[in-house]
Short mmCIF file of C-alpha atoms in Angstrom, two decimals:
data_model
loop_
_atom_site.label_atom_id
_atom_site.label_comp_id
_atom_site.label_asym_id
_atom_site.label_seq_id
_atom_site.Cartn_x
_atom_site.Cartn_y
_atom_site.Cartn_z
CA UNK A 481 -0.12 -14.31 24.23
CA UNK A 482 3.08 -13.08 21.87
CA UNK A 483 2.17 -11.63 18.16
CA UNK A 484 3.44 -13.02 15.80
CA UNK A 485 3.74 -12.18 11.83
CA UNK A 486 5.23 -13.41 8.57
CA UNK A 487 5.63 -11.21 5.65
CA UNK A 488 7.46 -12.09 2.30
CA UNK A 489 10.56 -9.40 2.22
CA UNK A 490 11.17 -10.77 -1.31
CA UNK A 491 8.57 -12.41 -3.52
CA UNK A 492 10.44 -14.47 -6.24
CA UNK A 493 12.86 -11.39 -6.63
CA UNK A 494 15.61 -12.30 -8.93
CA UNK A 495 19.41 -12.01 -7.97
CA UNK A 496 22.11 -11.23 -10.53
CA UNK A 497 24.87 -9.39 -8.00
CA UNK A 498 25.16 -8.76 -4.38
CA UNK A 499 21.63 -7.99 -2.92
CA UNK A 500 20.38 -6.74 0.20
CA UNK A 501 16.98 -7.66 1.24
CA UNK A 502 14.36 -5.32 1.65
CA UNK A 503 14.85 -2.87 4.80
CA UNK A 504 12.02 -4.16 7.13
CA UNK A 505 11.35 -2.49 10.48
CA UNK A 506 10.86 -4.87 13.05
CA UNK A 507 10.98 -3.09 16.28
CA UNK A 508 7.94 -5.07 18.14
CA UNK A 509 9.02 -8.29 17.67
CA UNK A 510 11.94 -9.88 19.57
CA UNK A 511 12.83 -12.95 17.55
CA UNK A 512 12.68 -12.98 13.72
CA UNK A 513 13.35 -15.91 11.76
CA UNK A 514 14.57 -15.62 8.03
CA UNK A 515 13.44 -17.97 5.41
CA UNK A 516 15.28 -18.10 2.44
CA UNK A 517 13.88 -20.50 -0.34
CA UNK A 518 15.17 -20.74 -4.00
CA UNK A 519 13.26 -21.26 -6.93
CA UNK A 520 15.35 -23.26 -9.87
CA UNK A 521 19.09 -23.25 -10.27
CA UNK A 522 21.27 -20.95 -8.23
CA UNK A 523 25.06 -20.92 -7.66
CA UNK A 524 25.97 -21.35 -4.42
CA UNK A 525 24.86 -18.58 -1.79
CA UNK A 526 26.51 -16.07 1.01
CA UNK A 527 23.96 -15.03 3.61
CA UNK A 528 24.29 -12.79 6.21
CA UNK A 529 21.87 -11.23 8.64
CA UNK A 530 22.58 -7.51 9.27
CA UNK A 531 21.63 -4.74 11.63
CA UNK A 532 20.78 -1.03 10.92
CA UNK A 533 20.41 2.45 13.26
CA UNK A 534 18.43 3.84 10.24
CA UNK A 535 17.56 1.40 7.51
CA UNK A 536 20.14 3.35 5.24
CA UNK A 537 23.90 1.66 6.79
CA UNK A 538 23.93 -2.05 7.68
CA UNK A 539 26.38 -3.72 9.83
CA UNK A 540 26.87 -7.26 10.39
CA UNK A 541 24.70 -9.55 13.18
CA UNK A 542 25.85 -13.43 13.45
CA UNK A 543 27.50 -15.65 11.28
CA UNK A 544 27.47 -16.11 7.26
CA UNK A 545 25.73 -18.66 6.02
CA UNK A 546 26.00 -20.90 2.78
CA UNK A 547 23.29 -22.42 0.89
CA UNK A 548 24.52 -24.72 -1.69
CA UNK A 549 23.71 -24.88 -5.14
CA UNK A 550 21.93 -28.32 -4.37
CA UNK A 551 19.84 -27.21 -1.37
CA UNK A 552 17.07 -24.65 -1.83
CA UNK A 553 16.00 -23.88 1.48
CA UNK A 554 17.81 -22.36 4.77
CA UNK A 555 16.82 -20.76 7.90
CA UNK A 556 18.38 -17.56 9.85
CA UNK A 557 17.33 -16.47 12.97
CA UNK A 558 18.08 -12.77 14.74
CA UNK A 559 17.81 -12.10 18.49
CA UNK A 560 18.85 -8.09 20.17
CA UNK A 561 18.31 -6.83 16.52
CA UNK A 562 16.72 -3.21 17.55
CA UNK A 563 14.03 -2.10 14.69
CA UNK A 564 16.10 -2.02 11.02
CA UNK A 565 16.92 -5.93 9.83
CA UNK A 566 17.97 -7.51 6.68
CA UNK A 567 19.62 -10.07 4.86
CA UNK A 568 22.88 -9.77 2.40
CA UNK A 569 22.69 -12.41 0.29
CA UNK A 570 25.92 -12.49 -1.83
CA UNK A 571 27.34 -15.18 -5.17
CA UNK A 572 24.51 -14.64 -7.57
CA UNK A 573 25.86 -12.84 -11.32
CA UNK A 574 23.84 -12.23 -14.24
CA UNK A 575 25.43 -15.39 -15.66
CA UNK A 576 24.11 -17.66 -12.98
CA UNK A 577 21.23 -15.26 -11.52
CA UNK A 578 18.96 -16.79 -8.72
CA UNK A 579 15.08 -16.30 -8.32
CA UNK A 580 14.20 -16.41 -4.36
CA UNK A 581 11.25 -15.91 -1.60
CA UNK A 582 12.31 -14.63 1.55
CA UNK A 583 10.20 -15.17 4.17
CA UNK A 584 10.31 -13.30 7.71
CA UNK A 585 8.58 -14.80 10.63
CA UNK A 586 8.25 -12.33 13.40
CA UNK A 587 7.31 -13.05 17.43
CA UNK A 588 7.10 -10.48 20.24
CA UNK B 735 -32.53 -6.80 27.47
CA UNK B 736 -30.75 -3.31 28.40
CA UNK B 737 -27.76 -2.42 26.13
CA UNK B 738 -24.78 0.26 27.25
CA UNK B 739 -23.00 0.67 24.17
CA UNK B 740 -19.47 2.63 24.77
CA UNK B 741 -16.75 3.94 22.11
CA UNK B 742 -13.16 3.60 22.00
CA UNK B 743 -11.75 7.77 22.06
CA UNK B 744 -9.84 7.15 18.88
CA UNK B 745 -12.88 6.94 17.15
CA UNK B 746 -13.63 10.45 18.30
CA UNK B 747 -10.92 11.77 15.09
CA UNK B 748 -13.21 9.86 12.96
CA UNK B 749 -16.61 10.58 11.41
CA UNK B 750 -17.93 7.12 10.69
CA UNK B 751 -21.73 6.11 9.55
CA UNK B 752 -24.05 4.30 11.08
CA UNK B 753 -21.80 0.60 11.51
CA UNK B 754 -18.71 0.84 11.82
CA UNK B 755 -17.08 -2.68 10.05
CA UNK B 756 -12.92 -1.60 11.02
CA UNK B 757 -11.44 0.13 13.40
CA UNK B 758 -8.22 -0.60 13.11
CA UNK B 759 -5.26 0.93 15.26
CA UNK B 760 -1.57 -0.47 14.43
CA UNK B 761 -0.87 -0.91 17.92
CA UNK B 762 -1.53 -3.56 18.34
CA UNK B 763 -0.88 -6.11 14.77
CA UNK B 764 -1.47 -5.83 11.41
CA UNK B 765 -5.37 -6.05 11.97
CA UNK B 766 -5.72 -8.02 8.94
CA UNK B 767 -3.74 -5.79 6.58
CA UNK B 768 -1.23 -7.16 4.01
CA UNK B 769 0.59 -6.84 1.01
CA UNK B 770 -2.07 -6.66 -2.45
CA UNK B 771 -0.62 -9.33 -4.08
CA UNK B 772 -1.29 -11.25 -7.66
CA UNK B 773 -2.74 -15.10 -7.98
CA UNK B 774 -0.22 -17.41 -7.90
CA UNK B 775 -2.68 -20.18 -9.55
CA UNK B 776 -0.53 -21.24 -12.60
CA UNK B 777 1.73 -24.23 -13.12
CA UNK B 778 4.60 -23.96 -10.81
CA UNK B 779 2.57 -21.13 -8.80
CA UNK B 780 3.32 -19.09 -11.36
CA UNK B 781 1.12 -15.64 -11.55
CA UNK B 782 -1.48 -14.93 -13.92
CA UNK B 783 0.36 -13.24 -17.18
CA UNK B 784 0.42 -9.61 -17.22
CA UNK B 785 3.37 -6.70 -18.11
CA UNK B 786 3.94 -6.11 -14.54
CA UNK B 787 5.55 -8.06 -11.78
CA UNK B 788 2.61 -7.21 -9.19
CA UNK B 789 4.33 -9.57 -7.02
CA UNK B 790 6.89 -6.97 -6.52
CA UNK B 791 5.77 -4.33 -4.13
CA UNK B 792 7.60 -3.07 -0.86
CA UNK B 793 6.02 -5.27 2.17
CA UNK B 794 3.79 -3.49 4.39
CA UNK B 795 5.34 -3.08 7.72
CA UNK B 796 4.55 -2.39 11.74
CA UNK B 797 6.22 0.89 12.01
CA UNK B 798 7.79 3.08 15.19
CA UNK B 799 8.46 6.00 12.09
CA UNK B 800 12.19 5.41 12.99
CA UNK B 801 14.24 8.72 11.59
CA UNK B 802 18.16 8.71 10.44
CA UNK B 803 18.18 12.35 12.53
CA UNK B 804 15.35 12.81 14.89
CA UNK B 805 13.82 9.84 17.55
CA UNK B 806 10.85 7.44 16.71
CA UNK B 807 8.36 9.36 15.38
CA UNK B 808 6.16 6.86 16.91
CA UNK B 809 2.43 6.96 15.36
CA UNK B 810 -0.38 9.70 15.86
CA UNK B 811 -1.58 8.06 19.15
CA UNK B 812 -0.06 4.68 20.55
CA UNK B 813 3.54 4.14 18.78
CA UNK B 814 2.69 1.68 15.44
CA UNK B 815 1.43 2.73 12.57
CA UNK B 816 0.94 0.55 9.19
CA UNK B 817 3.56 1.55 6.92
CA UNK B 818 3.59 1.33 2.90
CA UNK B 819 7.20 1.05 1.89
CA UNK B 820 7.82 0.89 -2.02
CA UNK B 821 11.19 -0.06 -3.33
CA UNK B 822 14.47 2.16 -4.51
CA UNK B 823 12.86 2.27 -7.83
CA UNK B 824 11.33 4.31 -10.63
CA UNK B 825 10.28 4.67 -14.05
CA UNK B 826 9.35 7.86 -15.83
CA UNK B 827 5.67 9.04 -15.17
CA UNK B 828 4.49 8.24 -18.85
CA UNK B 829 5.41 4.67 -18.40
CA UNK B 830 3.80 1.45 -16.87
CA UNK B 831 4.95 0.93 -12.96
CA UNK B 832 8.27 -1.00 -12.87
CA UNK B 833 8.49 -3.55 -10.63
CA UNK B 834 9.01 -2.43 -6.73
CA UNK B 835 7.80 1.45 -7.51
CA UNK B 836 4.71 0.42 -5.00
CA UNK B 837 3.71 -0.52 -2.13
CA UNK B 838 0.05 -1.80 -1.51
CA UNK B 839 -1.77 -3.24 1.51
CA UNK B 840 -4.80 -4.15 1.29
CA UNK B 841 -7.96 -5.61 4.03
CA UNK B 842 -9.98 -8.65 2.80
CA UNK B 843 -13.94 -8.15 3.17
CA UNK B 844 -17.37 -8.78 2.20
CA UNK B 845 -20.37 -6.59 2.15
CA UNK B 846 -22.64 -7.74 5.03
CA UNK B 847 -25.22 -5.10 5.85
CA UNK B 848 -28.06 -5.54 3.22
CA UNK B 849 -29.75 -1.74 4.13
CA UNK B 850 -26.12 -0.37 3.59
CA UNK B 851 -26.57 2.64 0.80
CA UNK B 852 -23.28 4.54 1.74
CA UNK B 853 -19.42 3.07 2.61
CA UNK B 854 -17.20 5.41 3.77
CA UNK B 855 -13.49 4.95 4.31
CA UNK B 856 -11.64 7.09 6.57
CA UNK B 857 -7.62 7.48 7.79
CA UNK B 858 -5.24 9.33 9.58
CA UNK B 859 -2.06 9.10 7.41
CA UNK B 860 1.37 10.55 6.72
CA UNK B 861 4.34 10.37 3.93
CA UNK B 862 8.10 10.48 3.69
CA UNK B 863 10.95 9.36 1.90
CA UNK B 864 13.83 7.41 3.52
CA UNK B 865 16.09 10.32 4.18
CA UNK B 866 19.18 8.31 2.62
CA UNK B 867 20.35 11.48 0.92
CA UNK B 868 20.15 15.32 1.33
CA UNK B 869 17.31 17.60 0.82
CA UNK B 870 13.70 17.85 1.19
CA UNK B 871 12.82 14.74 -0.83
CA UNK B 872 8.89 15.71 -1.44
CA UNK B 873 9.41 15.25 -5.05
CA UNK B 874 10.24 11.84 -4.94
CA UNK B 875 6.80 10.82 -3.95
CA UNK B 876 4.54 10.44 -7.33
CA UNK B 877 1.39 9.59 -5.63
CA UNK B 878 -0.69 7.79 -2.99
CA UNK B 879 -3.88 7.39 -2.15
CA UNK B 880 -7.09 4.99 -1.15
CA UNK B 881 -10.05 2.99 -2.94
CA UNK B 882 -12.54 0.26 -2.47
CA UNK B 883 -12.73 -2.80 -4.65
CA UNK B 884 -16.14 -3.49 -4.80
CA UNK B 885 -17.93 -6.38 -6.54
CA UNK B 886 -21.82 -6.58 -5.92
CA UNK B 887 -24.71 -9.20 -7.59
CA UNK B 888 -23.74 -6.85 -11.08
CA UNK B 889 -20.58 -5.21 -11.00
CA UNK B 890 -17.22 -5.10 -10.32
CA UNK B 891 -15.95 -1.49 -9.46
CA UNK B 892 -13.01 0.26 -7.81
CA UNK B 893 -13.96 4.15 -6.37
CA UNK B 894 -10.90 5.73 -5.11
CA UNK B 895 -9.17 8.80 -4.39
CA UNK B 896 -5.32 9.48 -5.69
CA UNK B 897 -3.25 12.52 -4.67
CA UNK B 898 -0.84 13.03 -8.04
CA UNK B 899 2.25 14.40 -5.83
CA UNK B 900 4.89 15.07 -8.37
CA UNK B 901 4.98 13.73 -12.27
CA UNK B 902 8.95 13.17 -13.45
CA UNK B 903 10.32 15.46 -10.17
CA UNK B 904 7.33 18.59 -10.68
CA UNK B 905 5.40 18.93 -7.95
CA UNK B 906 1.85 18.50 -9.01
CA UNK B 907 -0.26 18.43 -5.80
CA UNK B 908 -4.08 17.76 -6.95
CA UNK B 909 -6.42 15.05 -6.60
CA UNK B 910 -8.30 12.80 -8.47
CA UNK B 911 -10.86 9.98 -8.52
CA UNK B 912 -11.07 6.66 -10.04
CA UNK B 913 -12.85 6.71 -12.99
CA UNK B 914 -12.00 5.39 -16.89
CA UNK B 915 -11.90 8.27 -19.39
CA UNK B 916 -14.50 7.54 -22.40
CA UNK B 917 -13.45 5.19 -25.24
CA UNK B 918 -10.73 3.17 -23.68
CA UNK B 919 -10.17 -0.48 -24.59
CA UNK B 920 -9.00 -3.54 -23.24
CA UNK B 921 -5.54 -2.99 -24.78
CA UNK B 922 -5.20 0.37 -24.14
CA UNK B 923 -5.72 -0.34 -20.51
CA UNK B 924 -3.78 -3.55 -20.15
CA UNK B 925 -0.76 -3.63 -23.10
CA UNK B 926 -2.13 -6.90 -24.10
CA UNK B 927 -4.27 -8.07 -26.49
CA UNK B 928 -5.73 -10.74 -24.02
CA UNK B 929 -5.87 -10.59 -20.19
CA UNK B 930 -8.22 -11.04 -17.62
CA UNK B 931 -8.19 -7.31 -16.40
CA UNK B 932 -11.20 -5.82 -17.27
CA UNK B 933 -11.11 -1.90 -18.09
CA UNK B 934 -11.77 0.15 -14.94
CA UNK B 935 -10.35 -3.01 -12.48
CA UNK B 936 -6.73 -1.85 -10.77
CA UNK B 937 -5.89 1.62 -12.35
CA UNK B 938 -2.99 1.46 -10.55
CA UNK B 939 -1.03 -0.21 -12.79
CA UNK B 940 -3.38 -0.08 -15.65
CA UNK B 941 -4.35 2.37 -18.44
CA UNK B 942 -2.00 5.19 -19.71
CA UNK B 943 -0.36 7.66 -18.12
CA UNK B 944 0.35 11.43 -19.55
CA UNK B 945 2.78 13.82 -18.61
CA UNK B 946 0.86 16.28 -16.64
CA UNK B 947 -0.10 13.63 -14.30
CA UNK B 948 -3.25 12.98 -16.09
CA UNK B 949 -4.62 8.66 -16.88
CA UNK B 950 -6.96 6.65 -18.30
CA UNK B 951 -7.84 5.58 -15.03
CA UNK B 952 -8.12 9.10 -12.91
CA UNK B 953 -10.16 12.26 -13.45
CA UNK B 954 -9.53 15.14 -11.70
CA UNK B 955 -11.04 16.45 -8.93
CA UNK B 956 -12.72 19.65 -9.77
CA UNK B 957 -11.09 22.43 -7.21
CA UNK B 958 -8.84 19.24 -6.13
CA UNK B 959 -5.06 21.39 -5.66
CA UNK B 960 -4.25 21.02 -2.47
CA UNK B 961 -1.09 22.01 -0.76
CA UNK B 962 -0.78 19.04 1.99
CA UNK B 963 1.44 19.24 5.12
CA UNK B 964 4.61 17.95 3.76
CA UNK B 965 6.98 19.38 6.70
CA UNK B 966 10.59 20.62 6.21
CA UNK B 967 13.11 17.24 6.76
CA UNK B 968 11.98 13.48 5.49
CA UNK B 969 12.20 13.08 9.11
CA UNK B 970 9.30 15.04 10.04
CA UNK B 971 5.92 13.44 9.62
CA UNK B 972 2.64 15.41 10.34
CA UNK B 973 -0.68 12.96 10.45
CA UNK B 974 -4.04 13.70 8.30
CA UNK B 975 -6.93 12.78 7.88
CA UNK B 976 -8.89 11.80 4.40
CA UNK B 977 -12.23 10.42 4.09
CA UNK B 978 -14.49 8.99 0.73
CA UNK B 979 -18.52 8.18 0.78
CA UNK B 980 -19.62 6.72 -1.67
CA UNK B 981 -22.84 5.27 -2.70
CA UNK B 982 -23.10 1.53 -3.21
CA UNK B 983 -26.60 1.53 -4.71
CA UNK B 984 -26.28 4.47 -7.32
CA UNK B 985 -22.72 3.46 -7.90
CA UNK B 986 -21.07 7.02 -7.26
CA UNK B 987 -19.19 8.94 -5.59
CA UNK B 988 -20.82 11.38 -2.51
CA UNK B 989 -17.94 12.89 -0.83
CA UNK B 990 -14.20 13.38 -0.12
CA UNK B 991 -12.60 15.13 2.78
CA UNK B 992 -8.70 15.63 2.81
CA UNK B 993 -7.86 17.81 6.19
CA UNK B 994 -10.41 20.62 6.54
CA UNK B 995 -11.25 20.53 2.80
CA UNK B 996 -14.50 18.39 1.31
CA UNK B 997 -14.63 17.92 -1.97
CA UNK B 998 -18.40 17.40 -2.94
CA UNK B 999 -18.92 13.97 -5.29
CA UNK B 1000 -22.11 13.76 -5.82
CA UNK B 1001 -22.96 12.68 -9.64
CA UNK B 1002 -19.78 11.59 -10.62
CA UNK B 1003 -19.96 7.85 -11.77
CA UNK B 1004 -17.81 4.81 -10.67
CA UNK B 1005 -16.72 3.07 -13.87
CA UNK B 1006 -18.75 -0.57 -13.89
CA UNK B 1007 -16.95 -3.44 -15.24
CA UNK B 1008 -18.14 -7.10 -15.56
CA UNK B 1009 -18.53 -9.45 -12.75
CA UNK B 1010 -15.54 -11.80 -11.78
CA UNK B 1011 -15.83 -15.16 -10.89
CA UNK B 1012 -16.46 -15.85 -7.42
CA UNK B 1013 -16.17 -13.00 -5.64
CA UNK B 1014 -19.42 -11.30 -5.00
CA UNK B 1015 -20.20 -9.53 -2.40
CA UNK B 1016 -16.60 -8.56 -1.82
CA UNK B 1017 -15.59 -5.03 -0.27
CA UNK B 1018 -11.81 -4.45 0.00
CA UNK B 1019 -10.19 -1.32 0.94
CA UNK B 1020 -6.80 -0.59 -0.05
CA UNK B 1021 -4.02 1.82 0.11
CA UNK B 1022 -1.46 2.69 -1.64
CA UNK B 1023 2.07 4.74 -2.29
CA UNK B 1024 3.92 4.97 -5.41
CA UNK B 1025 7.86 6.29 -5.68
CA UNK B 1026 8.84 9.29 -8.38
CA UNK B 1027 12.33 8.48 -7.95
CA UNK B 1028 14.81 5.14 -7.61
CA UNK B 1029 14.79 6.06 -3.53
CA UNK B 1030 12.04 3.70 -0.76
CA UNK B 1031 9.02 6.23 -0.17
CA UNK B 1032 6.83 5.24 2.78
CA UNK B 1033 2.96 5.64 3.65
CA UNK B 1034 2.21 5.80 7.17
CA UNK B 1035 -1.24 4.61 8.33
CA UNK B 1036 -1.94 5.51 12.23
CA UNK B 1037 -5.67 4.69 11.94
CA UNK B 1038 -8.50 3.37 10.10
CA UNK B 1039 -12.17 3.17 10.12
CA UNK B 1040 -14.70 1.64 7.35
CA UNK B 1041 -18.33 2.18 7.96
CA UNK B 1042 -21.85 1.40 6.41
CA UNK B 1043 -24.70 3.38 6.51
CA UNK B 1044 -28.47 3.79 5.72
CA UNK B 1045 -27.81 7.48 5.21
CA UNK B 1046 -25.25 10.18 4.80
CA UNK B 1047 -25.41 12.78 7.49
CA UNK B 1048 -25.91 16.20 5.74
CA UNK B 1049 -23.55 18.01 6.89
CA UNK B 1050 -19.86 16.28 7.58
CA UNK B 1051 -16.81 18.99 7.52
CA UNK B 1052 -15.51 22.15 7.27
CA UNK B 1053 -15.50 23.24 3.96
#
């Protein structure tokens, strides 16, 4: 039987620039499975999964994703990711901030 | 009916009582263990009012110890431990937690041994910053530590141990217990003039704090310095062990054991606040790490046993 695991990487966290998610080691799992769910109005969102030797410098895994200002939920899903994941969530400003829950579902 | 009754070895670096409740290893899951969150039980699942965002704390994790210059630390036996990441973020000492400076995880339980007298709480642990700059980094851990939230037919009460690491970059290096100095009130300890924290319930963000690492919420342990193995790199993690007894039917503390050193408790009072609704009967232990700089510091738990007892073996450690 697999493990599997869900944590909250961001509990109504509020966005009012470019963010990156909170570092989360990951190492015994082989699929995660993002969650991103807004809470209220949000301008519309950049998401992108990234990768990391040491939780400190991030590069890129997959492609962006865009959650519109009228949607509020949206999945992303990392395979191969070694231990260090996270998402860069990009488009929020302190003029048109966004509150979120990020959810990471975890199987290995 | 004959009974063989074996041991796992891991409990061999423990000294538990009489039952042991947990014995949990990280090897294999979170064992139960998760983030101390608030109650989302207002309109919109909104949390109950308070000055802090205790919604906000770095999300416990399974962790290999992972370094920027040296290989996966791995964990003290097996390779997961439980680790307590806080944010990138800090206040000064003197003020409330901001939101993120912790990171909490905490085991759900209830009391079920009616003949218990003594709980006991024991770990092997280790802590480190992220090494995401140069230098040693020991001063940008402010504190960590253990306690038990405890609600019986009468009280509700939190005994705990905190090691006060640095205050505002200082290193401090002494422990304390959990226990309300005399006279404090309900404002004092919350900010607010209403709430629903009673004085003496979660310390950790309650209560205020002084500049030589002193709080309303924390005594110190008499004799309590103690120079713990913080090695030379944030990459280097050495594993310890830390133990408290305490006494469920006086309502003190017995003992505390960090390394080879035991700290004798006896006397010294928990602080007894009203009942809460609906949760009597409730034992939870919890751990947790708090950040004396704007950089992620990390708790590392390989191992950890709670146990009940009848009685408290005389003699437990080396003093």
């Amino acid at each position: 039987m697999l493990t599997s695991a869900t944590t909250l990487v961001e509990r109504r966290t509020v966005l009012t620039g470019d963010f990156g998610t909170h570092p989360y080691e990951a190492g015994w799992a082989t699929e995660a499975l993002f969650y991103v769910r807004t809470e209220g109005p949000h301008p519309t969102l950049t998401i992108q999964a990234q990768v990391s030797p040491d939780g400190v410098e991030w590069l890129d895994r997959g492609a962006r994703l865009t959650l519109p200002s009228d949607r509020s939920l949206i999945d992303v899903e990392l395979y191969g990711f070694g231990t260090w994941i996270r998402l860069f969530i990009t488009g929020s400003t302190s003029e048109q901030p966004t509150t979120l829950l990020v959810h990471l579902a975890l199987k290995g | 009916m004959h009974k063989v009754i074996s041991f796992e070895r891991g409990l061999s670096r423990f000294k538990p009582l009489e039952n042991v409740v947990v014995y949990d290893d990280f090897d294999l899951g979170f064992n139960g263990w998760l983030d101390l969150t608030p109650n989302f039980v207002g309109p919109g699942f909104q949390q109950q009012s308070s000055r802090l965002d205790l919604g906000s704390w770095g999300p416990a994790q399974l962790s290999a110890a992972p370094m920027r210059f040296a290989a996966s630390h791995g964990s003290m036996e097996g390779t997961y431990s439980l680790k307590l990441p806080t944010r990138a973020a800090a206040g000064p000492y003197e003020q409330p937690p901001i939101a993120g400076s912790m990171s909490t995880a905490i085991k759900r339980l209830s009391l079920n041994d009616p003949d218990a007298r003594y709980v006991q709480l024991e770990a092997w642990y280790s802590y480190t910053p992220h090494q995401d700059r140069e230098g040693l980094g020991e001063e940008d851990i402010r504190a960590f530590g253990m306690w038990f939230d405890i609600q019986d037919g009468e009280h509700r009460w939190q005994p705990g141990v905190r090691y006060v690491n640095s205050v505002n970059g200082e290193l401090v290096k002494k422990w304390q217990y959990w226990q309300v100095s005399d006279g404090v009130t309900r404002e004092q300890w919350t900010g607010l003039e209403h709430g629903w924290e009673q004085v003496g319930i979660d310390a950790l963000w309650c209560g205020r704090r002084y500049g030589d690492g002193s709080a309303d919420g924390f005594q110190w342990i008499p004799g309590g310095a103690q120079q713990l193995v913080y090695n030379e790199s944030p990459d280097k993690l050495n594993w310890m062990y830390m133990r408290l007894t305490v006494d469920v039917v006086a309502r003190e503390y017995v003992e505390f054991q960090s390394v080879d050193k035991v700290f004798d408790l006896r006397g010294l009072k928990a602080t007894l606040s009203p009942k809460y609704a609906g949760i009597t009967q409730l034992i939870n232990p919890v751990f947790y790490i708090e950040a004396g700089a704007d950089r992620i510091v990390n708790m590392y738990i390989d191992s950890v046993v709670y146990s009940t007892g009848a009685t408290f073996p005389a003699k437990r450690g080396a003093v």
